């Protein structure tokens, strides 16, 4: 458990908040795909911590990006630079790579968070990748500010028409990339429906896919067994906080 | 130096904090955050003979100052526990309580017999709120005859301490306590989560596939406290009080009304070091009041 100090805050679009936090231990341990459990407010309502993916980590700092969706994130939105966050982490597993790519990275909406961290790590190691990112509404395009100045190969889609970007889903642009280039592996994070579409789409079937799953979590460290995902082989469930959040897409039962 | 040790029957715990079943895993999950040697006792997650998958998601739903859970008793089964987790407990001296559940009386008895051979286990705790498949899925706590048979047969199968965990749903509290006393049960723990319900208004359906889920967290503390008060009123059996404890003040409420130890449950999910925080608070309270022993205040408010 740590107290992390907010050193930078930005509002991106209507609903997204970006925090840079100073907490050297978490910053030094965090890997792409991992998350932290954040206490929203000081009392007992809301009760549970919120799982938030780590956007990047470097030296003594790490960043969070979250969408304001309910009471907990609503409280977090009101915090400002100089405030402290009660944080547990880093938690969960991380993305793995055992070849030199090129890799196809797919991020849907707030699924951008772990994929962005992965892109950082790959870029640092000079490993090639294409970063596909897609949004449902134009407003979310404000998140592209995070990609400014990055020397990454980025393909953007938005389901709402906007003259600056491709109109369609992130999977549409990902399919285009698959047809034009060869990749050794795919990494994805996004809504459950997006992951489901990929799991049943023959076009994605030929490559290994590592997916980062989101879930409601009671604790984030394997006590409550609430964040489960049915396994394809054998019986039982993956516990997303412990055996995930990164899980091979082909191992999940839909 | 304040003496935090408590007598629970003829068992002495170094302090009153018991980690409650289902919220401290099999121990190791929490050991990353706290030293398990510093708690009074630890109760590992409810075990069945065979591994059990539990319920499909969603399994958790947050409500005001509480949670509803529908985990469905997922656990790794007795054999895996003995093989994978028991060696860890050999490295710490903290008393070990093992919560058990079965689908029929025979399964409880089998679990009790198997655990009787495991000396490291200080006590078994019977979870009676699971469905009895042989009696139409009604919980063991709702049928006097089955309750009596279960408790009696487990007593004959386990030679050390037996804790019976009572929830708010019991056929008759006083009669149930009489049975526990008559059968030679050692301790009572109370309470389990309360039955609760949640509806997804957007999708116009129940949140959980089984509709009813277990309600826990600070919101249930007054209800749990009343139940523990009632139990203490009708028995001399030592009671481990629990339900919604999140801070040292909550813990003291249970001790002041007569619980001899307190269980920490949901709070472990939010603050894995809750036991440490609560013990520190109790110690400071006693120190400030000039009370040298926790025993001196147990049952002071009746």
Coordinates of C-alpha atoms in Angstrom, one line a residue:
Chain A
X1 CA 0.0 0.0 0.0
X2 CA 1.3 3.4 -0.9
X3 CA 0.4 7.0 -0.9
X4 CA 1.0 8.4 -4.4
X5 CA 1.1 12.2 -4.9
X6 CA -0.7 13.7 -7.9
X7 CA 1.9 15.8 -9.7
X8 CA 0.0 16.4 -12.9
X9 CA -3.7 16.4 -13.9
X10 CA -5.3 16.8 -17.2
X11 CA -8.8 16.5 -18.4
X12 CA -9.1 14.8 -21.8
X13 CA -12.5 15.3 -23.4
X14 CA -15.6 15.3 -21.2
X15 CA -15.0 12.1 -19.4
X16 CA -11.3 11.2 -19.1
X17 CA -8.9 12.2 -16.4
X18 CA -5.1 11.8 -16.7
X19 CA -3.0 11.8 -13.6
X20 CA 0.7 11.6 -13.2
X21 CA 1.6 10.3 -9.8
X22 CA 4.9 10.2 -7.9
X23 CA 5.4 6.9 -6.2
X24 CA 8.9 5.4 -6.8
X25 CA 8.2 1.9 -5.8
X26 CA 5.2 1.3 -8.0
X27 CA 6.9 3.2 -10.8
X28 CA 10.0 1.0 -10.6
X29 CA 8.0 -2.3 -10.5
X30 CA 5.2 -1.7 -13.0
X31 CA 5.1 -3.6 -16.3
X32 CA 2.7 -3.1 -19.2
X33 CA -0.7 -4.7 -18.5
X34 CA -0.5 -4.2 -14.7
X35 CA -3.0 -2.2 -12.7
X36 CA -3.4 -0.5 -9.3
X37 CA -6.3 -0.5 -6.8
X38 CA -7.2 3.0 -5.9
X39 CA -9.2 4.1 -2.9
X40 CA -11.9 6.7 -4.0
X41 CA -12.4 9.0 -1.1
X42 CA -11.5 8.5 2.6
X43 CA -14.7 7.0 4.0
X44 CA -16.5 3.7 3.5
X45 CA -18.8 4.7 0.8
X46 CA -18.0 4.0 -1.9
X47 CA -16.5 0.9 -0.3
X48 CA -14.3 -0.9 -2.8
X49 CA -11.1 0.3 -4.4
X50 CA -11.2 0.9 -8.1
X51 CA -8.9 -1.1 -10.5
X52 CA -7.1 1.4 -12.8
X53 CA -4.7 0.3 -15.5
X54 CA -1.2 1.9 -15.5
X55 CA -0.7 4.1 -18.6
X56 CA 3.1 4.4 -18.2
X57 CA 5.7 4.2 -15.6
X58 CA 9.2 5.8 -15.6
X59 CA 11.7 6.6 -12.9
X60 CA 9.7 7.8 -9.9
X61 CA 6.4 8.4 -11.6
X62 CA 3.5 6.5 -13.1
X63 CA 0.4 7.6 -14.9
X64 CA -3.3 6.7 -14.8
X65 CA -6.0 7.4 -17.3
X66 CA -9.5 6.7 -16.4
X67 CA -13.0 7.3 -17.7
X68 CA -15.4 8.9 -15.2
X69 CA -18.2 6.3 -15.1
X70 CA -19.6 6.2 -11.5
X71 CA -19.3 7.3 -7.9
X72 CA -15.7 6.2 -7.4
X73 CA -14.2 7.7 -10.5
X74 CA -16.4 10.8 -9.9
X75 CA -14.6 11.3 -6.6
X76 CA -11.3 10.7 -8.2
X77 CA -12.1 13.3 -10.9
X78 CA -12.3 16.0 -8.2
X79 CA -8.7 15.4 -6.9
X80 CA -6.0 17.8 -8.0
X81 CA -2.3 18.3 -8.1
X82 CA -0.8 18.0 -4.6
X83 CA -3.5 15.5 -3.4
X84 CA -2.6 12.0 -2.4
X85 CA -4.0 8.8 -3.7
X86 CA -4.1 5.6 -1.6
X87 CA -2.9 3.0 -4.0
X88 CA -2.1 -0.7 -3.9
X89 CA 0.0 -2.1 -6.7
X90 CA 1.3 -2.9 -9.2
X91 CA -1.0 -5.9 -9.4
X92 CA -1.7 -8.6 -11.9
X93 CA 0.5 -10.0 -14.7
X94 CA 1.8 -8.3 -17.8
X95 CA 2.1 -8.7 -21.5
X96 CA 4.8 -11.0 -22.7
X97 CA 6.8 -11.1 -25.9
X98 CA 9.4 -13.7 -26.9
X99 CA 10.2 -12.6 -30.5
X100 CA 11.1 -9.4 -32.2
X101 CA 7.7 -8.7 -33.8
X102 CA 6.4 -6.8 -35.7
X103 CA 3.4 -6.6 -33.3
X104 CA -0.1 -5.5 -33.9
X105 CA -1.5 -3.4 -31.0
X106 CA -5.3 -2.9 -30.8
X107 CA -6.9 -0.5 -28.3
X108 CA -10.6 0.2 -28.0
X109 CA -11.7 3.2 -26.0
X110 CA -10.2 3.2 -22.5
X111 CA -8.5 -0.1 -23.5
X112 CA -5.9 2.4 -24.7
X113 CA -4.3 2.4 -21.2
X114 CA -2.4 -1.0 -21.1
X115 CA -1.8 -1.0 -24.8
X116 CA -0.2 2.5 -24.6
X117 CA 2.1 1.2 -21.8
X118 CA 3.0 -1.8 -24.0
X119 CA 3.8 0.5 -26.9
X120 CA 6.2 2.5 -24.7
X121 CA 8.0 -0.7 -23.7
X122 CA 8.3 -2.0 -27.3
X123 CA 9.4 1.4 -28.6
X124 CA 12.1 1.6 -25.9
X125 CA 13.4 -1.8 -27.1
X126 CA 13.2 -0.7 -30.7
X127 CA 10.7 -3.5 -31.5
X128 CA 8.4 -2.7 -34.4
X129 CA 4.6 -2.4 -34.0
X130 CA 1.5 -0.8 -35.4
X131 CA -0.8 0.8 -32.8
X132 CA -4.5 0.7 -33.8
X133 CA -6.7 2.8 -31.6
X134 CA -10.5 3.3 -32.0
X135 CA -13.2 5.3 -30.3
X136 CA -17.0 5.2 -30.3
X137 CA -17.5 9.0 -30.3
X138 CA -15.6 12.0 -31.7
X139 CA -15.2 13.4 -28.2
X140 CA -12.9 10.6 -27.3
X141 CA -10.5 11.7 -30.0
X142 CA -9.1 14.1 -27.4
X143 CA -7.3 11.1 -26.0
X144 CA -5.1 11.3 -29.1
X145 CA -3.2 14.1 -27.3
X146 CA -1.5 11.3 -25.5
X147 CA 0.0 10.1 -28.8
X148 CA 1.3 13.5 -29.9
X149 CA 5.0 13.6 -30.3
X150 CA 5.3 9.9 -30.3
X151 CA 7.2 8.5 -33.1
X152 CA 4.9 5.5 -33.4
X153 CA 3.0 4.0 -36.3
X154 CA -0.6 4.8 -35.3
X155 CA -3.8 4.0 -37.1
X156 CA -6.9 5.7 -35.7
X157 CA -10.7 4.9 -36.2
X158 CA -13.8 6.5 -34.9
X159 CA -17.3 5.1 -35.2
X160 CA -18.7 8.6 -35.3
X161 CA -17.9 10.5 -38.5
X162 CA -14.9 12.9 -38.2
X163 CA -13.0 14.3 -41.2
X164 CA -9.6 13.7 -39.6
X165 CA -9.8 10.0 -39.0
X166 CA -11.1 6.8 -40.5
X167 CA -14.8 6.1 -39.9
X168 CA -15.3 2.6 -38.5
X169 CA -14.3 0.4 -35.7
X170 CA -10.8 -0.3 -34.4
X171 CA -11.1 -3.8 -35.7
X172 CA -11.7 -2.4 -39.2
X173 CA -8.3 -0.6 -39.2
X174 CA -6.7 -3.7 -37.5
X175 CA -8.0 -5.9 -40.3
X176 CA -6.5 -3.5 -42.9
X177 CA -3.2 -3.7 -41.1
X178 CA -3.4 -7.5 -41.1
X179 CA -3.9 -7.6 -44.9
X180 CA -1.1 -5.2 -45.6
X181 CA 1.6 -6.4 -43.2
X182 CA 2.7 -9.5 -41.4
X183 CA 2.8 -9.6 -37.6
X184 CA 4.0 -12.2 -35.1
X185 CA 1.5 -11.4 -32.4
X186 CA -1.5 -9.3 -31.5
X187 CA -2.1 -7.5 -28.2
X188 CA -5.5 -6.1 -27.5
X189 CA -7.5 -4.3 -24.8
X190 CA -11.1 -3.0 -25.1
X191 CA -14.7 -3.7 -24.3
X192 CA -15.8 -7.3 -23.8
X193 CA -17.8 -7.2 -27.1
X194 CA -14.6 -6.2 -29.0
X195 CA -12.6 -9.0 -27.5
X196 CA -15.5 -11.4 -28.3
X197 CA -15.6 -10.2 -32.0
X198 CA -11.9 -10.9 -32.3
X199 CA -12.2 -14.3 -30.7
X200 CA -14.7 -15.5 -33.3
X201 CA -13.3 -13.7 -36.4
X202 CA -11.3 -16.0 -38.6
X203 CA -9.1 -13.1 -39.8
X204 CA -7.6 -12.9 -36.3
X205 CA -7.4 -16.6 -35.8
X206 CA -4.0 -17.2 -37.3
X207 CA -2.0 -15.2 -34.8
X208 CA -1.5 -15.5 -31.0
X209 CA -3.5 -12.9 -29.2
X210 CA -2.9 -11.6 -25.7
X211 CA -5.9 -9.7 -24.4
X212 CA -6.1 -7.5 -21.3
X213 CA -9.4 -7.9 -19.6
X214 CA -11.3 -5.5 -17.4
X215 CA -13.5 -6.6 -14.6
X216 CA -15.3 -5.5 -11.4
X217 CA -12.9 -6.4 -8.6
X218 CA -13.5 -6.7 -4.9
X219 CA -9.9 -6.7 -3.9
X220 CA -7.4 -7.0 -6.8
X221 CA -5.1 -9.4 -5.1
X222 CA -6.9 -12.8 -5.2
X223 CA -8.9 -12.8 -2.0
X224 CA -12.5 -12.4 -3.1
X225 CA -12.6 -14.4 -6.3
X226 CA -15.1 -12.1 -7.9
X227 CA -13.4 -11.2 -11.1
X228 CA -13.8 -14.4 -13.1
X229 CA -13.7 -15.4 -16.7
X230 CA -14.6 -18.9 -17.9
X231 CA -11.8 -21.0 -19.2
X232 CA -12.2 -22.7 -22.6
X233 CA -10.3 -25.9 -21.7
X234 CA -11.1 -27.8 -18.6
X235 CA -13.4 -26.5 -15.9
X236 CA -13.4 -23.4 -13.9
X237 CA -12.4 -19.7 -14.2
X238 CA -9.5 -17.4 -14.7
X239 CA -9.3 -14.9 -11.8
X240 CA -8.6 -11.7 -13.7
X241 CA -6.7 -10.0 -10.9
X242 CA -4.4 -12.9 -10.3
X243 CA -4.1 -15.0 -13.5
X244 CA -4.7 -11.9 -15.6
X245 CA -5.5 -9.2 -16.5
X246 CA -3.5 -10.4 -19.5
X247 CA -4.8 -13.7 -20.8
X248 CA -4.4 -15.5 -24.2
X249 CA -7.7 -14.9 -26.0
X250 CA -7.9 -18.4 -27.3
X251 CA -8.0 -19.8 -23.7
X252 CA -11.2 -17.9 -22.9
X253 CA -14.6 -19.5 -23.3
X254 CA -17.3 -17.1 -24.7
Chain B
X1 CA 2.4 -2.4 27.6
X2 CA -1.3 -3.4 27.0
X3 CA -2.2 -7.0 27.1
X4 CA -4.3 -7.7 24.0
X5 CA -4.6 -11.5 24.5
X6 CA -8.0 -13.0 24.9
X7 CA -9.4 -16.3 26.2
X8 CA -11.8 -17.9 23.8
X9 CA -13.0 -20.9 25.8
X10 CA -9.8 -22.6 26.8
X11 CA -8.0 -21.3 23.7
X12 CA -5.8 -18.3 24.3
X13 CA -5.3 -16.0 21.3
X14 CA -2.5 -13.4 21.4
X15 CA -5.0 -10.8 20.3
X16 CA -8.8 -10.8 19.4
X17 CA -8.4 -10.4 15.6
X18 CA -9.5 -13.4 13.6
X19 CA -9.3 -13.2 9.8
X20 CA -12.7 -14.3 8.6
X21 CA -13.3 -17.1 6.1
X22 CA -13.5 -16.1 2.4
X23 CA -11.7 -12.8 2.8
X24 CA -8.1 -13.9 3.4
X25 CA -7.8 -16.6 0.8
X26 CA -5.6 -19.5 1.8
X27 CA -3.3 -17.1 3.7
X28 CA -0.5 -16.5 1.3
X29 CA -2.5 -14.0 -0.7
X30 CA -2.6 -11.7 2.3
X31 CA 0.9 -12.5 3.5
X32 CA 2.3 -10.2 0.8
X33 CA 0.8 -7.3 2.8
X34 CA 0.8 -8.3 6.5
X35 CA 2.7 -10.5 8.8
X36 CA 0.2 -13.3 9.5
X37 CA 2.0 -14.0 12.8
X38 CA 0.5 -10.8 14.2
X39 CA -3.2 -11.9 14.0
X40 CA -5.0 -13.9 16.7
X41 CA -6.1 -16.5 14.2
X42 CA -6.7 -17.0 10.5
X43 CA -9.7 -18.8 9.0
X44 CA -9.0 -20.1 5.5
X45 CA -11.6 -20.0 2.7
X46 CA -14.5 -22.5 3.0
X47 CA -13.3 -25.9 1.8
X48 CA -15.3 -28.7 0.3
X49 CA -14.1 -32.3 -0.3
X50 CA -13.8 -31.7 -4.1
X51 CA -12.8 -28.5 -5.9
X52 CA -15.8 -26.3 -6.5
X53 CA -16.1 -23.8 -9.4
X54 CA -18.6 -21.4 -7.8
X55 CA -21.1 -19.2 -9.6
X56 CA -20.9 -17.6 -13.0
X57 CA -20.1 -13.8 -13.2
X58 CA -21.2 -11.3 -12.1
X59 CA -20.1 -12.2 -8.7
X60 CA -19.9 -8.9 -6.9
X61 CA -22.0 -5.7 -6.8
X62 CA -21.3 -2.6 -4.8
X63 CA -24.1 -1.0 -2.9
X64 CA -24.1 1.9 -0.4
X65 CA -21.4 1.1 2.2
X66 CA -21.4 -2.5 1.3
X67 CA -21.1 -5.3 -1.2
X68 CA -23.3 -8.1 -2.4
X69 CA -21.3 -11.2 -3.4
X70 CA -22.3 -14.3 -5.2
X71 CA -19.0 -16.2 -5.3
X72 CA -20.8 -19.5 -4.8
X73 CA -18.2 -21.1 -2.4
X74 CA -15.5 -21.5 -5.1
X75 CA -12.6 -23.3 -3.6
X76 CA -9.7 -25.6 -4.5
X77 CA -10.9 -28.6 -2.5
X78 CA -9.4 -30.3 0.6
X79 CA -6.6 -32.2 -1.1
X80 CA -5.1 -29.2 -2.9
X81 CA -5.3 -27.2 0.3
X82 CA -3.4 -29.8 2.2
X83 CA -0.8 -30.2 -0.5
X84 CA -0.4 -26.6 -1.6
X85 CA -1.2 -24.4 1.4
X86 CA -0.7 -26.3 4.6
X87 CA 3.1 -26.3 4.4
X88 CA 2.9 -22.5 4.4
X89 CA 1.1 -22.6 7.8
X90 CA 3.8 -24.8 9.2
X91 CA 6.1 -21.8 9.0
X92 CA 3.8 -19.6 11.2
X93 CA 2.4 -20.3 14.7
X94 CA -0.9 -18.4 14.3
X95 CA -3.9 -20.6 15.1
X96 CA -5.5 -22.0 12.0
X97 CA -9.2 -22.3 11.6
X98 CA -10.5 -24.2 8.6
X99 CA -14.0 -23.3 7.4
X100 CA -15.8 -26.3 5.8
X101 CA -19.0 -26.9 3.9
X102 CA -20.6 -29.8 2.2
X103 CA -23.7 -30.6 0.1
X104 CA -24.9 -33.1 2.6
X105 CA -24.1 -34.2 6.2
X106 CA -21.8 -37.0 4.9
X107 CA -19.5 -34.5 3.2
X108 CA -19.1 -32.4 6.4
X109 CA -18.3 -35.6 8.4
X110 CA -15.7 -36.7 5.8
X111 CA -14.1 -33.3 5.8
X112 CA -14.0 -33.3 9.6
X113 CA -12.5 -36.7 9.8
X114 CA -9.8 -35.8 7.2
X115 CA -8.9 -32.6 9.1
X116 CA -8.9 -34.3 12.4
X117 CA -5.7 -36.0 11.2
X118 CA -4.1 -32.7 10.4
X119 CA -2.7 -31.5 13.7
X120 CA -1.9 -28.0 12.4
X121 CA -5.6 -27.3 12.2
X122 CA -6.6 -25.6 15.5
X123 CA -10.3 -25.6 14.8
X124 CA -12.8 -26.3 12.1
X125 CA -15.6 -23.8 11.4
X126 CA -18.9 -25.1 10.0
X127 CA -20.5 -23.0 7.3
X128 CA -24.2 -23.9 7.5
X129 CA -25.6 -21.5 5.1
X130 CA -24.9 -23.6 2.0
X131 CA -27.7 -25.6 0.3
X132 CA -28.3 -29.1 1.5
X133 CA -28.8 -31.0 -1.8
X134 CA -30.4 -34.0 0.0
X135 CA -33.1 -31.8 1.5
X136 CA -34.1 -29.8 -1.6
X137 CA -31.4 -27.2 -1.4
X138 CA -32.6 -25.6 1.8
X139 CA -29.7 -24.4 4.0
X140 CA -28.6 -26.6 6.9
X141 CA -29.3 -23.7 9.3
X142 CA -33.0 -23.7 8.5
X143 CA -33.9 -27.2 9.4
X144 CA -33.7 -28.1 13.1
X145 CA -33.4 -31.9 12.6
X146 CA -30.6 -31.6 10.0
X147 CA -28.8 -29.0 12.0
X148 CA -28.8 -31.3 15.0
X149 CA -27.7 -34.3 13.1
X150 CA -24.9 -32.4 11.3
X151 CA -23.5 -30.8 14.4
X152 CA -23.7 -34.1 16.4
X153 CA -22.0 -36.1 13.7
X154 CA -19.3 -33.6 13.1
X155 CA -18.6 -33.5 16.8
X156 CA -18.1 -37.2 16.8
X157 CA -15.7 -36.9 13.9
X158 CA -13.4 -34.1 15.0
X159 CA -11.5 -34.2 18.3
X160 CA -10.4 -30.6 18.6
X161 CA -12.2 -27.3 18.6
X162 CA -15.4 -26.8 16.5
X163 CA -16.8 -23.4 15.6
X164 CA -20.3 -23.1 14.3
X165 CA -20.8 -20.1 12.1
X166 CA -24.4 -18.7 12.5
X167 CA -25.9 -16.3 10.1
X168 CA -29.1 -14.2 10.3
X169 CA -31.1 -17.1 8.9
X170 CA -31.6 -19.7 11.5
X171 CA -34.6 -21.9 12.3
X172 CA -34.7 -20.7 16.0
X173 CA -31.7 -19.0 17.6
X174 CA -32.2 -20.1 21.1
X175 CA -33.0 -23.7 20.1
X176 CA -29.9 -23.8 17.8
X177 CA -27.7 -22.6 20.7
X178 CA -29.1 -25.2 23.0
X179 CA -28.2 -27.9 20.4
X180 CA -24.6 -26.5 20.1
X181 CA -24.2 -26.5 23.9
X182 CA -25.6 -30.0 24.2
X183 CA -23.5 -31.4 21.4
X184 CA -20.3 -30.0 22.9
X185 CA -19.5 -27.4 20.2
X186 CA -16.7 -25.1 21.4
X187 CA -17.4 -21.6 19.9
X188 CA -19.9 -19.7 17.9
X189 CA -19.0 -17.3 15.2
X190 CA -21.5 -14.7 14.0
X191 CA -22.5 -13.5 11.6
X192 CA -22.3 -14.6 8.1
X193 CA -23.3 -12.2 5.3
X194 CA -27.0 -11.2 5.1
X195 CA -29.2 -12.3 2.2
X196 CA -29.6 -9.4 -0.2
X197 CA -30.9 -8.5 -3.6
X198 CA -30.0 -6.1 -6.4
X199 CA -31.8 -5.2 -9.6
X200 CA -30.2 -3.9 -12.7
X201 CA -32.6 -1.1 -13.6
X202 CA -31.1 -0.3 -17.0
X203 CA -31.5 -3.9 -18.2
X204 CA -34.5 -4.7 -16.1
X205 CA -33.1 -7.9 -14.6
X206 CA -31.6 -9.2 -11.4
X207 CA -27.9 -8.5 -11.1
X208 CA -27.0 -12.0 -10.0
X209 CA -27.9 -15.2 -11.7
X210 CA -29.0 -16.7 -8.4
X211 CA -30.9 -13.4 -7.6
X212 CA -30.0 -13.5 -3.9
X213 CA -26.5 -12.7 -2.8
X214 CA -24.6 -12.2 0.4
X215 CA -24.6 -8.6 1.8
X216 CA -21.5 -7.6 3.8
X217 CA -19.5 -4.5 4.7
X218 CA -20.0 -1.6 7.1
X219 CA -23.7 -1.3 6.2
X220 CA -24.5 -4.5 8.1
X221 CA -22.6 -3.7 11.3
X222 CA -25.7 -2.7 13.4
X223 CA -27.5 -5.8 12.3
X224 CA -24.5 -8.1 13.1
X225 CA -24.0 -6.4 16.4
X226 CA -27.6 -7.1 17.4
X227 CA -27.3 -10.7 16.4
X228 CA -24.1 -11.1 18.4
X229 CA -25.7 -9.4 21.4
X230 CA -28.6 -11.8 21.2
X231 CA -26.3 -14.8 21.0
X232 CA -24.2 -13.7 23.9
X233 CA -27.5 -13.2 25.9
X234 CA -28.5 -16.9 25.6
X235 CA -25.2 -18.8 25.8
X236 CA -22.0 -19.1 27.7
X237 CA -20.3 -20.4 24.6
X238 CA -17.5 -18.0 23.5
X239 CA -18.6 -15.9 20.5
X240 CA -16.4 -14.6 17.7
X241 CA -18.2 -11.5 16.6
X242 CA -18.1 -10.3 13.0
X243 CA -20.0 -8.4 10.4
X244 CA -19.1 -5.0 9.0
X245 CA -16.1 -4.3 11.1
X246 CA -13.9 -1.8 9.3
X247 CA -12.1 0.1 12.1
X248 CA -11.0 -0.3 15.8
X249 CA -14.2 1.4 17.1
X250 CA -16.3 -1.2 15.3
X251 CA -14.2 -4.0 16.8
X252 CA -14.5 -2.6 20.3
X253 CA -18.3 -2.5 19.9
X254 CA -18.4 -6.2 19.4
X255 CA -16.0 -6.8 22.3
X256 CA -17.9 -4.5 24.6
X257 CA -21.1 -6.4 24.1
X258 CA -19.4 -9.7 24.9
X259 CA -17.8 -11.1 21.8
X260 CA -14.5 -12.7 22.9
X261 CA -12.8 -12.2 19.6
X262 CA -13.7 -10.4 16.4
X263 CA -13.6 -11.4 12.7
X264 CA -12.4 -9.2 9.9
X265 CA -14.0 -9.9 6.6
X266 CA -14.9 -7.4 3.8
X267 CA -12.4 -4.8 5.1
X268 CA -9.5 -7.2 4.2
X269 CA -10.5 -6.6 0.5
X270 CA -10.0 -2.8 0.9
X271 CA -7.2 -2.7 3.3
X272 CA -5.1 -5.9 3.3
X273 CA -3.4 -4.5 6.5
X274 CA -6.7 -3.9 8.3
X275 CA -5.8 -6.3 11.1
X276 CA -2.7 -4.3 11.9
X277 CA -4.6 -1.0 11.8
X278 CA -7.4 -2.2 14.0
X279 CA -5.0 -3.8 16.6
X280 CA -3.1 -0.5 16.8
X281 CA -6.3 1.4 17.4
X282 CA -7.5 -1.0 20.1
X283 CA -4.1 -0.8 21.8
X284 CA -4.1 3.0 21.7
X285 CA -7.6 3.2 23.1
X286 CA -6.8 0.9 26.0
X287 CA -3.6 2.8 26.7
X288 CA -5.4 6.2 26.7
X289 CA -8.1 4.8 29.1
X290 CA -5.4 3.4 31.3
X291 CA -6.7 -0.2 30.9
X292 CA -3.9 -2.7 30.9
X293 CA -5.8 -5.7 29.6
X294 CA -8.3 -6.1 26.8
X295 CA -10.0 -8.9 28.9
X296 CA -11.1 -6.1 31.3
X297 CA -13.6 -4.6 28.8
X298 CA -15.1 -7.7 27.2
X299 CA -18.8 -7.8 27.9
X300 CA -18.7 -4.5 29.8
X301 CA -21.7 -3.1 27.9
X302 CA -24.7 -5.4 28.4

